Short mmCIF file of C-alpha atoms in Angstrom, two decimals:
data_model
loop_
_atom_site.label_atom_id
_atom_site.label_comp_id
_atom_site.label_asym_id
_atom_site.label_seq_id
_atom_site.Cartn_x
_atom_site.Cartn_y
_atom_site.Cartn_z
CA UNK B 1 0.00 0.00 0.00
CA UNK B 2 1.31 3.42 -0.86
CA UNK B 3 1.99 6.00 1.85
CA UNK B 4 -0.97 8.35 2.42
CA UNK B 5 -0.66 12.01 1.51
CA UNK B 6 -1.03 14.83 4.02
CA UNK B 7 -1.34 18.58 3.72
CA UNK B 8 0.87 20.82 5.83
CA UNK B 9 0.82 24.58 6.08
CA UNK B 10 4.25 26.17 6.09
CA UNK B 11 5.49 29.66 6.66
CA UNK B 12 8.92 30.34 5.19
CA UNK B 13 10.85 33.41 6.23
CA UNK B 14 13.73 34.72 4.11
CA UNK B 15 15.99 36.87 6.31
CA UNK B 16 17.83 37.97 3.20
CA UNK B 17 17.00 37.18 -0.32
CA UNK B 18 17.29 33.63 -1.58
CA UNK B 19 14.97 34.54 -4.37
CA UNK B 20 17.31 33.74 -7.22
CA UNK B 21 16.85 30.07 -6.35
CA UNK B 22 13.67 28.37 -7.59
CA UNK B 23 12.81 26.65 -4.32
CA UNK B 24 9.16 26.00 -5.14
CA UNK B 25 10.12 24.44 -8.45
CA UNK B 26 12.22 21.88 -6.63
CA UNK B 27 9.47 21.13 -4.12
CA UNK B 28 7.21 20.20 -7.01
CA UNK B 29 9.71 18.62 -9.38
CA UNK B 30 12.05 16.75 -7.01
CA UNK B 31 9.71 15.86 -4.14
CA UNK B 32 6.39 15.52 -5.96
CA UNK B 33 4.59 17.94 -3.67
CA UNK B 34 1.37 19.72 -4.58
CA UNK B 35 1.93 23.36 -3.67
CA UNK B 36 -0.69 26.00 -2.93
CA UNK B 37 0.78 29.44 -2.25
CA UNK B 38 -1.38 31.74 -0.12
CA UNK B 39 0.92 34.69 0.19
CA UNK B 40 4.38 35.52 -1.02
CA UNK B 41 6.67 38.48 -0.94
CA UNK B 42 10.15 37.70 -2.12
CA UNK B 43 11.94 40.81 -3.27
CA UNK B 44 15.71 41.29 -3.75
CA UNK B 45 17.49 43.11 -0.90
CA UNK B 46 14.49 42.77 1.40
CA UNK B 47 13.18 40.33 3.96
CA UNK B 48 10.69 37.98 2.38
CA UNK B 49 8.10 35.40 3.24
CA UNK B 50 6.11 32.64 1.71
CA UNK B 51 3.00 31.05 3.17
CA UNK B 52 1.92 27.84 1.46
CA UNK B 53 0.24 24.48 1.75
CA UNK B 54 2.23 21.47 0.64
CA UNK B 55 0.53 18.14 -0.03
CA UNK B 56 2.49 14.92 -0.34
CA UNK B 57 3.59 11.90 1.65
CA UNK B 58 5.10 12.53 5.10
CA UNK B 59 8.46 11.23 3.94
CA UNK B 60 8.52 13.44 0.82
CA UNK B 61 7.56 16.48 2.90
CA UNK B 62 10.35 15.71 5.39
CA UNK B 63 12.87 15.40 2.55
CA UNK B 64 11.61 18.62 1.00
CA UNK B 65 11.97 20.47 4.31
CA UNK B 66 15.50 19.20 4.67
CA UNK B 67 16.18 20.60 1.19
CA UNK B 68 14.63 23.98 2.11
CA UNK B 69 16.83 24.12 5.22
CA UNK B 70 19.96 24.11 3.03
CA UNK B 71 19.04 27.68 2.10
CA UNK B 72 19.05 30.72 4.38
CA UNK B 73 15.37 30.22 5.09
CA UNK B 74 13.56 29.86 8.42
CA UNK B 75 10.73 27.34 8.43
CA UNK B 76 7.81 27.87 10.75
CA UNK B 77 5.86 24.64 10.45
CA UNK B 78 3.17 25.86 12.83
CA UNK B 79 3.23 28.87 10.56
CA UNK B 80 0.27 31.16 10.71
CA UNK B 81 0.68 34.42 8.91
CA UNK B 82 -2.67 35.65 10.19
CA UNK B 83 -3.26 36.11 13.88
CA UNK B 84 -6.71 36.51 15.47
CA UNK B 85 -6.51 38.04 18.93
CA UNK B 86 -9.37 36.59 20.99
CA UNK B 87 -8.90 39.31 23.62
CA UNK B 88 -9.25 42.17 21.14
CA UNK B 89 -12.18 40.56 19.31
CA UNK B 90 -15.50 41.95 20.55
CA UNK B 91 -17.44 39.19 18.76
CA UNK B 92 -19.46 41.69 16.75
CA UNK B 93 -19.23 39.40 13.73
CA UNK B 94 -18.91 42.17 11.16
CA UNK B 95 -16.02 40.25 9.54
CA UNK B 96 -18.00 37.06 8.93
CA UNK B 97 -19.45 37.82 5.46
CA UNK B 98 -15.99 39.02 4.35
CA UNK B 99 -14.25 35.75 5.23
CA UNK B 100 -14.37 33.59 2.08
CA UNK B 101 -13.61 30.26 3.78
CA UNK B 102 -15.59 30.64 7.01
CA UNK B 103 -12.36 30.50 9.00
CA UNK B 104 -14.04 33.18 11.13
CA UNK B 105 -17.38 31.83 12.33
CA UNK B 106 -19.73 31.69 15.29
CA UNK B 107 -18.11 29.03 17.49
CA UNK B 108 -20.93 29.35 19.99
CA UNK B 109 -24.02 30.44 18.03
CA UNK B 110 -26.22 30.91 21.15
CA UNK B 111 -23.79 33.39 22.64
CA UNK B 112 -22.83 34.68 19.20
CA UNK B 113 -19.20 34.15 20.06
CA UNK B 114 -16.78 34.43 17.16
CA UNK B 115 -14.09 31.76 16.75
CA UNK B 116 -11.21 31.35 14.32
CA UNK B 117 -10.27 28.11 12.56
CA UNK B 118 -6.64 28.56 11.54
CA UNK B 119 -6.68 25.57 9.24
CA UNK B 120 -9.40 27.11 7.09
CA UNK B 121 -7.64 30.48 6.81
CA UNK B 122 -6.17 31.20 3.37
CA UNK B 123 -4.70 34.53 4.52
CA UNK B 124 -6.62 36.72 2.10
CA UNK B 125 -6.38 39.42 4.82
CA UNK B 126 -9.93 40.68 4.24
CA UNK B 127 -10.59 40.52 8.00
CA UNK B 128 -7.70 42.87 8.77
CA UNK B 129 -9.29 45.56 6.64
CA UNK B 130 -12.82 45.21 7.98
CA UNK B 131 -12.19 44.60 11.70
CA UNK B 132 -12.94 47.81 13.62
CA UNK B 133 -11.08 46.55 16.70
CA UNK B 134 -7.76 45.54 15.18
CA UNK B 135 -8.32 41.95 16.32
CA UNK B 136 -6.73 40.46 13.18
CA UNK B 137 -3.14 41.09 12.24
CA UNK B 138 -0.62 39.75 9.78
CA UNK B 139 2.81 38.43 10.70
CA UNK B 140 4.12 40.31 7.63
CA UNK P 1 -47.82 47.40 41.44
CA UNK P 2 -44.38 47.76 42.98
CA UNK P 3 -42.51 50.92 43.88
CA UNK P 4 -38.84 51.75 43.35
CA UNK P 5 -38.46 51.76 47.16
CA UNK P 6 -39.84 48.24 47.50
CA UNK P 7 -37.59 46.94 44.73
CA UNK P 8 -34.53 48.68 46.19
CA UNK P 9 -35.29 47.21 49.64
CA UNK P 10 -35.31 43.74 48.08
CA UNK P 11 -32.08 44.45 46.20
CA UNK P 12 -30.37 45.72 49.36
CA UNK P 13 -31.49 42.58 51.22
CA UNK P 14 -30.13 40.40 48.41
CA UNK P 15 -33.62 39.07 47.64
CA UNK P 16 -34.33 40.69 44.28
CA UNK P 17 -35.39 38.47 41.40
CA UNK P 18 -33.56 39.60 38.29
CA UNK P 19 -33.62 38.32 34.72
CA UNK P 20 -32.05 39.45 31.48
CA UNK P 21 -34.29 40.71 28.68
CA UNK P 22 -33.16 37.65 26.69
CA UNK P 23 -34.49 35.21 29.31
CA UNK P 24 -37.63 36.98 30.42
CA UNK P 25 -39.91 36.43 27.40
CA UNK P 26 -39.72 32.65 27.68
CA UNK P 27 -40.21 32.77 31.43
CA UNK P 28 -43.31 34.96 31.17
CA UNK P 29 -44.73 32.63 28.54
CA UNK P 30 -44.39 29.69 30.93
CA UNK P 31 -45.50 31.45 34.14
CA UNK P 32 -48.11 33.87 32.86
CA UNK P 33 -47.71 37.64 32.91
CA UNK P 34 -49.38 38.45 36.27
CA UNK P 35 -47.55 35.75 38.24
CA UNK P 36 -44.21 36.58 36.61
CA UNK P 37 -44.69 40.30 37.29
CA UNK P 38 -45.22 39.60 41.00
CA UNK P 39 -42.09 37.48 41.05
CA UNK P 40 -39.60 39.42 38.89
CA UNK P 41 -38.28 42.73 40.21
CA UNK P 42 -35.84 43.83 37.54
CA UNK P 43 -35.14 43.01 33.88
CA UNK P 44 -31.66 43.88 32.66
CA UNK P 45 -31.08 45.22 29.16
CA UNK P 46 -27.77 45.98 27.46
CA UNK P 47 -25.96 46.90 24.32
CA UNK P 48 -22.36 47.11 23.10
CA UNK P 49 -21.37 48.90 19.94
CA UNK P 50 -19.83 51.95 18.31
CA UNK P 51 -21.28 55.09 19.88
CA UNK P 52 -19.69 58.02 18.08
CA UNK P 53 -21.37 60.63 20.21
CA UNK P 54 -19.06 60.00 23.16
CA UNK P 55 -16.32 61.93 24.86
CA UNK P 56 -14.85 62.74 28.22
CA UNK P 57 -13.81 65.62 30.42
CA UNK P 58 -10.40 65.32 32.04
CA UNK P 59 -8.95 67.48 34.80
CA UNK P 60 -5.16 67.45 35.02
CA UNK P 61 -4.56 69.48 38.17
CA UNK P 62 -2.26 72.50 38.24
CA UNK P 63 1.47 72.55 37.54
CA UNK P 64 3.98 74.93 39.14
CA UNK P 65 4.04 77.45 37.62
CA UNK P 66 0.51 77.23 36.31
CA UNK P 67 -0.65 76.90 32.71
CA UNK P 68 -4.00 77.82 31.22
CA UNK P 69 -4.10 75.39 28.30
CA UNK P 70 -5.37 76.85 25.04
CA UNK P 71 -4.40 74.04 22.69
CA UNK P 72 -3.78 70.47 23.77
CA UNK P 73 -3.03 67.01 22.39
CA UNK P 74 -3.22 63.64 24.10
CA UNK P 75 -1.14 61.04 22.25
CA UNK P 76 -1.15 63.60 19.42
CA UNK P 77 -4.97 63.56 19.31
CA UNK P 78 -6.29 67.12 19.63
CA UNK P 79 -8.37 67.82 22.74
CA UNK P 80 -10.73 70.73 23.20
CA UNK P 81 -9.21 73.28 25.59
CA UNK P 82 -11.88 75.98 25.41
CA UNK P 83 -12.99 75.29 28.96
CA UNK P 84 -11.24 76.01 32.29
CA UNK P 85 -7.44 76.17 32.64
CA UNK P 86 -6.62 72.48 33.05
CA UNK P 87 -9.89 70.90 31.92
CA UNK P 88 -9.86 69.20 28.54
CA UNK P 89 -12.54 67.48 26.50
CA UNK P 90 -11.65 64.75 24.07
CA UNK P 91 -14.17 63.34 21.61
CA UNK P 92 -14.40 59.79 20.31
CA UNK P 93 -14.19 60.63 16.60
CA UNK P 94 -11.23 63.03 16.81
CA UNK P 95 -8.46 62.01 14.40
CA UNK P 96 -4.83 61.98 15.44
CA UNK P 97 -2.80 65.00 14.35
CA UNK P 98 -1.25 64.25 10.95
CA UNK P 99 -3.58 61.35 10.14
CA UNK P 100 -3.78 61.27 6.33
CA UNK P 101 -7.51 60.55 6.68
CA UNK P 102 -8.90 59.61 3.27
CA UNK P 103 -6.00 61.08 1.28
CA UNK P 104 -4.87 57.45 0.98
CA UNK P 105 -8.37 56.22 0.23
CA UNK P 106 -9.71 54.28 2.00
CA UNK P 107 -8.00 55.62 5.12
CA UNK P 108 -6.90 53.29 7.88
CA UNK P 109 -7.63 55.52 10.90
CA UNK P 110 -5.51 53.48 13.28
CA UNK P 111 -5.75 55.76 16.30
CA UNK P 112 -7.95 58.60 17.52
CA UNK P 113 -10.10 59.93 20.32
CA UNK P 114 -11.84 56.61 20.97
CA UNK P 115 -8.47 54.90 21.35
CA UNK P 116 -7.31 57.57 23.81
CA UNK P 117 -10.38 56.73 25.90
CA UNK P 118 -9.63 53.01 25.68
CA UNK P 119 -6.01 53.63 26.72
CA UNK P 120 -7.11 55.82 29.62
CA UNK P 121 -9.47 53.18 31.02
CA UNK P 122 -6.82 50.49 30.46
CA UNK P 123 -4.46 52.45 32.71
CA UNK P 124 -1.88 53.01 29.96
CA UNK P 125 0.52 55.93 30.11
CA UNK P 126 -0.36 58.75 27.71
CA UNK P 127 1.41 61.90 26.59
CA UNK P 128 -0.06 65.34 27.20
CA UNK P 129 1.22 68.24 25.14
CA UNK P 130 -0.37 71.65 25.67
CA UNK P 131 0.31 75.24 24.67
CA UNK P 132 -0.79 78.56 26.07
CA UNK P 133 -0.25 82.25 25.32
CA UNK P 134 0.69 82.87 28.96
CA UNK P 135 -1.04 85.25 31.35
CA UNK P 136 -0.01 87.02 34.56
CA UNK P 137 -1.69 84.35 36.66
CA UNK P 138 -0.93 81.39 34.33
CA UNK P 139 2.60 82.14 33.06
CA UNK P 140 3.59 78.69 31.70
CA UNK P 141 3.31 78.57 27.93
CA UNK P 142 4.04 74.94 27.17
CA UNK P 143 3.80 71.58 28.90
CA UNK P 144 4.77 68.07 27.83
CA UNK P 145 4.26 65.30 30.34
CA UNK P 146 3.08 61.73 30.75
CA UNK P 147 0.13 60.56 32.79
CA UNK P 148 -2.28 57.72 33.49
CA UNK P 149 -5.92 57.96 34.51
CA UNK P 150 -4.80 57.66 38.15
CA UNK P 151 -2.92 60.96 37.88
CA UNK P 152 -6.07 62.83 36.86
CA UNK P 153 -8.41 64.49 39.33
CA UNK P 154 -11.44 63.56 37.25
CA UNK P 155 -12.07 61.56 34.10
CA UNK P 156 -15.78 61.79 33.44
CA UNK P 157 -17.27 60.22 30.35
CA UNK P 158 -20.02 62.29 28.77
CA UNK P 159 -21.97 60.77 25.90
CA UNK P 160 -24.50 63.11 24.30
CA UNK P 161 -26.12 60.30 22.32
CA UNK P 162 -26.02 56.57 23.08
CA UNK P 163 -28.30 53.56 22.75
CA UNK P 164 -30.37 54.45 19.70
CA UNK P 165 -33.74 52.79 20.15
CA UNK P 166 -33.63 51.21 16.70
CA UNK P 167 -31.15 51.52 13.86
CA UNK P 168 -30.64 51.27 10.11
CA UNK P 169 -29.52 48.16 8.34
CA UNK P 170 -26.92 49.35 5.84
CA UNK P 171 -26.52 47.98 2.32
CA UNK P 172 -24.71 49.25 -0.77
CA UNK P 173 -26.65 49.05 -4.03
CA UNK P 174 -23.88 50.63 -6.13
CA UNK P 175 -21.12 48.91 -8.09
CA UNK P 176 -18.23 50.01 -5.89
CA UNK P 177 -17.37 49.41 -2.25
CA UNK P 178 -18.78 51.90 0.26
CA UNK P 179 -16.74 52.62 3.39
CA UNK P 180 -19.12 53.79 6.09
CA UNK P 181 -19.57 54.10 9.83
CA UNK P 182 -21.56 50.89 9.43
CA UNK P 183 -18.42 49.17 8.17
CA UNK P 184 -17.29 48.10 4.71
CA UNK P 185 -20.29 47.57 2.43
CA UNK P 186 -19.65 45.41 -0.61
CA UNK P 187 -21.07 46.33 -4.03
CA UNK P 188 -24.49 45.15 -5.18
CA UNK P 189 -25.68 44.41 -1.66
CA UNK P 190 -23.28 41.52 -1.12
CA UNK P 191 -23.45 42.21 2.62
CA UNK P 192 -25.55 44.18 5.10
CA UNK P 193 -24.59 45.53 8.51
CA UNK P 194 -26.78 46.38 11.48
CA UNK P 195 -26.12 47.84 14.90
CA UNK P 196 -28.46 46.90 17.73
CA UNK P 197 -28.74 44.25 20.40
CA UNK P 198 -32.37 43.76 19.28
CA UNK P 199 -34.39 42.16 22.07
CA UNK P 200 -31.70 43.10 24.62
CA UNK P 201 -31.53 46.74 23.58
CA UNK P 202 -32.50 49.12 26.44
CA UNK P 203 -34.99 51.45 24.78
CA UNK P 204 -36.75 48.61 22.92
CA UNK P 205 -37.68 47.14 26.30
CA UNK P 206 -39.15 50.44 27.45
CA UNK P 207 -40.37 51.76 24.11
CA UNK P 208 -42.47 54.64 25.45
CA UNK P 209 -39.85 55.82 27.99
CA UNK P 210 -42.04 54.91 30.99
CA UNK P 211 -39.21 53.92 33.34
CA UNK P 212 -36.03 55.10 31.63
CA UNK P 213 -35.71 58.83 32.20
CA UNK P 214 -33.33 61.53 33.29
CA UNK P 215 -31.62 60.33 36.46
CA UNK P 216 -32.03 56.61 35.75
CA UNK P 217 -29.03 54.70 37.14
CA UNK P 218 -27.25 52.77 34.41
CA UNK P 219 -24.21 50.51 34.01
CA UNK P 220 -21.73 52.31 31.76
CA UNK P 221 -18.75 50.09 30.93
CA UNK P 222 -18.76 48.75 34.48
CA UNK P 223 -19.20 52.09 36.24
CA UNK P 224 -22.43 53.16 37.86
CA UNK P 225 -23.60 56.04 35.70
CA UNK P 226 -26.71 58.01 34.92
CA UNK P 227 -28.92 59.20 32.12
CA UNK P 228 -28.31 62.96 32.31
CA UNK P 229 -30.55 64.13 29.47
CA UNK P 230 -32.40 63.01 26.38
CA UNK P 231 -29.85 62.00 23.78
CA UNK P 232 -29.18 64.33 20.88
CA UNK P 233 -31.50 63.64 17.91
CA UNK P 234 -33.98 62.02 20.33
CA UNK P 235 -37.11 61.76 18.19
CA UNK P 236 -40.05 60.40 20.12
CA UNK P 237 -42.53 60.98 17.29
CA UNK P 238 -42.03 57.98 15.04
CA UNK P 239 -44.18 55.33 13.43
CA UNK P 240 -44.39 52.44 15.86
CA UNK P 241 -45.66 48.89 15.60
CA UNK P 242 -47.93 47.14 18.14
CA UNK P 243 -44.97 46.60 20.45
CA UNK P 244 -43.97 50.26 20.40
CA UNK P 245 -40.96 49.50 18.23
CA UNK P 246 -40.24 52.58 16.12
CA UNK P 247 -39.70 52.08 12.39
CA UNK P 248 -36.49 54.13 12.59
CA UNK P 249 -33.92 55.39 15.14
CA UNK P 250 -36.30 57.34 17.44
CA UNK P 251 -35.25 57.55 21.11
CA UNK P 252 -31.73 58.13 22.43
CA UNK P 253 -30.11 58.80 25.81
CA UNK P 254 -27.30 61.02 27.04
CA UNK P 255 -25.13 59.12 29.52
CA UNK P 256 -22.36 59.90 31.97
CA UNK P 257 -20.16 57.98 34.42
CA UNK P 258 -16.77 58.03 36.12
CA UNK P 259 -14.14 56.50 33.83
CA UNK P 260 -11.98 55.54 36.80
CA UNK P 261 -14.59 52.86 37.63
CA UNK P 262 -14.81 51.48 34.09
CA UNK P 263 -13.67 48.07 32.83
CA UNK P 264 -11.32 48.14 29.78
CA UNK P 265 -13.18 45.33 28.00
CA UNK P 266 -16.18 47.63 27.51
CA UNK P 267 -14.40 50.81 26.35
CA UNK P 268 -12.86 50.11 22.95
CA UNK P 269 -11.39 52.33 20.28
CA UNK P 270 -12.85 51.73 16.84
CA UNK P 271 -11.14 52.14 13.44
CA UNK P 272 -13.52 52.17 10.51
CA UNK P 273 -11.71 51.94 7.20
CA UNK P 274 -12.45 54.87 4.93
CA UNK P 275 -14.63 56.50 7.58
CA UNK P 276 -12.74 57.40 10.74
CA UNK P 277 -12.37 56.57 14.41
CA UNK P 278 -14.96 56.05 17.09
CA UNK P 279 -15.58 54.40 20.43
CA UNK P 280 -17.44 51.17 21.18
CA UNK P 281 -19.06 51.18 24.55
CA UNK P 282 -20.97 48.76 26.75
CA UNK P 283 -24.17 49.97 28.40
CA UNK P 284 -26.55 48.14 30.73
CA UNK P 285 -29.92 49.54 31.80
CA UNK P 286 -32.12 47.96 34.50
CA UNK P 287 -35.87 48.01 33.90
CA UNK P 288 -37.87 47.86 37.13
CA UNK P 289 -40.96 45.66 36.93
CA UNK P 290 -43.33 48.20 38.48
CA UNK P 291 -46.38 46.55 36.91
CA UNK P 292 -47.31 43.69 34.55
CA UNK P 293 -47.43 46.22 31.71
CA UNK P 294 -43.77 47.08 32.25
CA UNK P 295 -42.87 43.41 32.20
CA UNK P 296 -44.96 42.85 29.07
CA UNK P 297 -42.96 45.51 27.23
CA UNK P 298 -39.68 43.96 28.39
CA UNK P 299 -40.72 40.68 26.72
CA UNK P 300 -40.01 42.06 23.25
CA UNK P 301 -38.49 39.46 20.92
CA UNK P 302 -36.21 39.79 17.91
CA UNK P 303 -39.02 38.66 15.63
CA UNK P 304 -41.12 41.68 16.74
CA UNK P 305 -38.39 44.24 16.05
CA UNK P 306 -38.26 45.53 12.50
CA UNK P 307 -35.33 47.60 11.25
CA UNK P 308 -35.19 49.77 8.13
CA UNK P 309 -32.84 48.74 5.31
CA UNK P 310 -31.13 51.78 3.79
CA UNK P 311 -28.84 52.18 0.78
CA UNK P 312 -25.61 53.77 2.01
CA UNK P 313 -24.35 54.36 -1.54
CA UNK P 314 -27.06 56.85 -2.38
CA UNK P 315 -30.05 57.31 -0.07
CA UNK P 316 -28.11 57.74 3.16
CA UNK P 317 -25.52 60.25 1.86
CA UNK P 318 -28.20 62.19 -0.04
CA UNK P 319 -30.50 62.05 3.00
CA UNK P 320 -33.36 61.04 0.72
CA UNK P 321 -35.25 59.25 3.47
CA UNK P 322 -35.91 56.23 1.24
CA UNK P 323 -36.22 52.90 3.04
CA UNK P 324 -35.79 49.80 0.89
CA UNK P 325 -37.71 47.51 3.24
CA UNK P 326 -38.01 46.50 6.87
CA UNK P 327 -36.45 43.30 8.19
CA UNK P 328 -36.71 41.69 11.63
CA UNK P 329 -33.82 41.12 14.01
CA UNK P 330 -34.70 37.44 13.91
CA UNK P 331 -33.87 37.50 10.18
CA UNK P 332 -30.74 39.59 10.70
CA UNK P 333 -29.38 37.31 13.43
CA UNK P 334 -30.37 34.32 11.33
CA UNK P 335 -27.75 35.42 8.83
CA UNK P 336 -29.52 37.49 6.22
CA UNK P 337 -32.60 38.58 4.33
CA UNK P 338 -33.91 38.80 0.82
CA UNK P 339 -33.53 42.04 -1.13
CA UNK P 340 -34.64 42.43 -4.76
CA UNK P 341 -34.80 38.67 -5.14
CA UNK P 342 -31.31 38.10 -3.78
CA UNK P 343 -30.13 36.83 -0.39
CA UNK P 344 -28.02 39.40 1.50
CA UNK P 345 -25.62 38.22 4.23
CA UNK P 346 -26.18 40.29 7.37
CA UNK P 347 -23.58 40.96 10.07
CA UNK P 348 -23.62 43.11 13.14
CA UNK P 349 -21.22 45.92 13.96
CA UNK P 350 -22.49 45.90 17.54
CA UNK P 351 -21.76 42.85 19.66
CA UNK P 352 -24.67 40.76 20.93
CA UNK P 353 -22.13 38.58 22.73
CA UNK P 354 -20.88 41.50 24.81
CA UNK P 355 -24.43 42.84 25.31
CA UNK P 356 -25.48 39.48 26.73
CA UNK P 357 -22.44 39.46 29.02
CA UNK P 358 -23.31 42.95 30.25
CA UNK P 359 -26.97 42.03 30.90
CA UNK P 360 -25.77 39.09 33.02
CA UNK P 361 -23.13 41.16 34.82
CA UNK P 362 -25.67 43.84 35.71
CA UNK P 363 -28.17 41.17 36.81
CA UNK P 364 -25.47 39.68 39.09
CA UNK P 365 -24.63 43.08 40.55
CA UNK P 366 -28.29 43.71 41.33
CA UNK P 367 -28.73 40.23 42.87
CA UNK P 368 -25.67 40.82 45.06
CA UNK P 369 -27.15 44.11 46.25
CA UNK P 370 -24.36 46.15 44.62
CA UNK P 371 -26.54 48.09 42.20
CA UNK P 372 -29.60 49.98 43.44
CA UNK P 373 -32.11 51.46 41.04
CA UNK P 374 -32.74 55.19 40.80
CA UNK P 375 -36.18 56.53 39.98
CA UNK P 376 -36.04 59.08 37.16
CA UNK P 377 -36.07 62.75 38.11
CA UNK P 378 -37.66 63.64 34.79
CA UNK P 379 -38.95 61.97 31.63
CA UNK P 380 -37.35 61.69 28.25
CA UNK P 381 -39.43 63.77 25.83
CA UNK P 382 -42.37 61.84 24.38
CA UNK P 383 -43.37 64.40 21.74
CA UNK P 384 -40.10 65.65 20.29
CA UNK P 385 -39.18 65.64 16.61
CA UNK P 386 -35.85 65.64 14.81
CA UNK P 387 -35.18 68.62 12.54
CA UNK P 388 -32.96 68.46 9.47
CA UNK P 389 -30.38 71.16 8.79
CA UNK P 390 -31.78 73.70 6.37
CA UNK P 391 -29.13 75.34 4.23
CA UNK P 392 -29.99 79.01 3.70
CA UNK P 393 -28.44 81.00 0.90
CA UNK P 394 -28.27 84.17 2.97
CA UNK P 395 -28.82 85.35 6.52
CA UNK P 396 -32.43 86.30 7.13
#
């Protein structure tokens, strides 16, 4: 039986530019990963970041991460580029229709208490713009 | 019939029966109105949301030598200094000095008067910068110092208009995004925003202003405060349904309380993209059950409260008065309503979650005997109208 595939969300931080190297290409070509990039900013002479989903077998993902580590890149495997601050959120819910994946939702509908499902977040950043209370912020 | 004195005696003895406006309708249905009215002493109502018509008076005490401030900034947010020497007023919607506003449209409005008020209540250190022209008795011409709310003699919140009885539901019928005080409204009515706690909202539970009046003791962000006047734009004359619910904004209240007693969670700066800054505030109002009729009115449900849907792309800015339709709070809280054959997703800019928390907090304070009711000294107007601004070409 073949090894099952998993999806992992990764946040890659480029302290200085490694952008001349086609890292993503190698993830796809050499390790057979399916890559879904949510956000990227990789500009010469600047700090950069890349937030992406990779789908593949555990062993291929491990090998791919080992490859990424050979560059000057920091990997945050628990990587969330979007932070929802439960303390700042007033649970008004004004963000809900703006969230395309329902990552922001009523966790407790009776109390109308807003919750955030990090796994559903695609980091479109719509919530940052519409939140009146600055409850959502981006790591970048 | 019960009197305020009887109810306050029960509260002081820790025997008062208190329910939130969210719980009471179901209870009355089970028990019957007369029996429930004998039993229940107080119904608590509450709301939490942006209340732009808010501000505060701060007294800084006198420096040596003295200054009579004529211009002042707190955290670079201009404060009004046209009152006594070291009294300042800061308003919720005041922008920070140098804010580009909508020059980078839509503006971000990260910090302003409402945030200064949040920082004050949170006990954070703030910068005061003030100028003066100098006088014989107030020679100092400039001051820059740092302070917290504990350094002030007084920090008194004064809100000329809070707790609108009912409120618009905002939509945008145009083809481009509208940035409003009701939040970001997507083109072609892809979302709608509303701002009321519905069945929990204070003036919807006392629609004819029978028990809420000038002098009524209220819970303002955790402090014991008072209704000091009718709110600005209070408009008692409005079309009302069988439950007394007005078809538009109608009644408002002017509130005041000591900011030193407030809880940071309920005093929150607001940044509305493309619009400006404001303050979100938590208010709780106890309704005494003086008679079955008072209890009956406090049993209002979301399904009985209809709110007007208004186009904020055209009708609101042009002040046309056009209302697209009325929708109930049951529909709004259910997630949306139908408009021109299309489903519109509704979201609230006020927080029902916080309103519910406040109603329970106030109920607990009353049960513990920590919050006594105050009978009104005077009524809110029951006949007043709201005048528009007429623009005259020349002085008459």
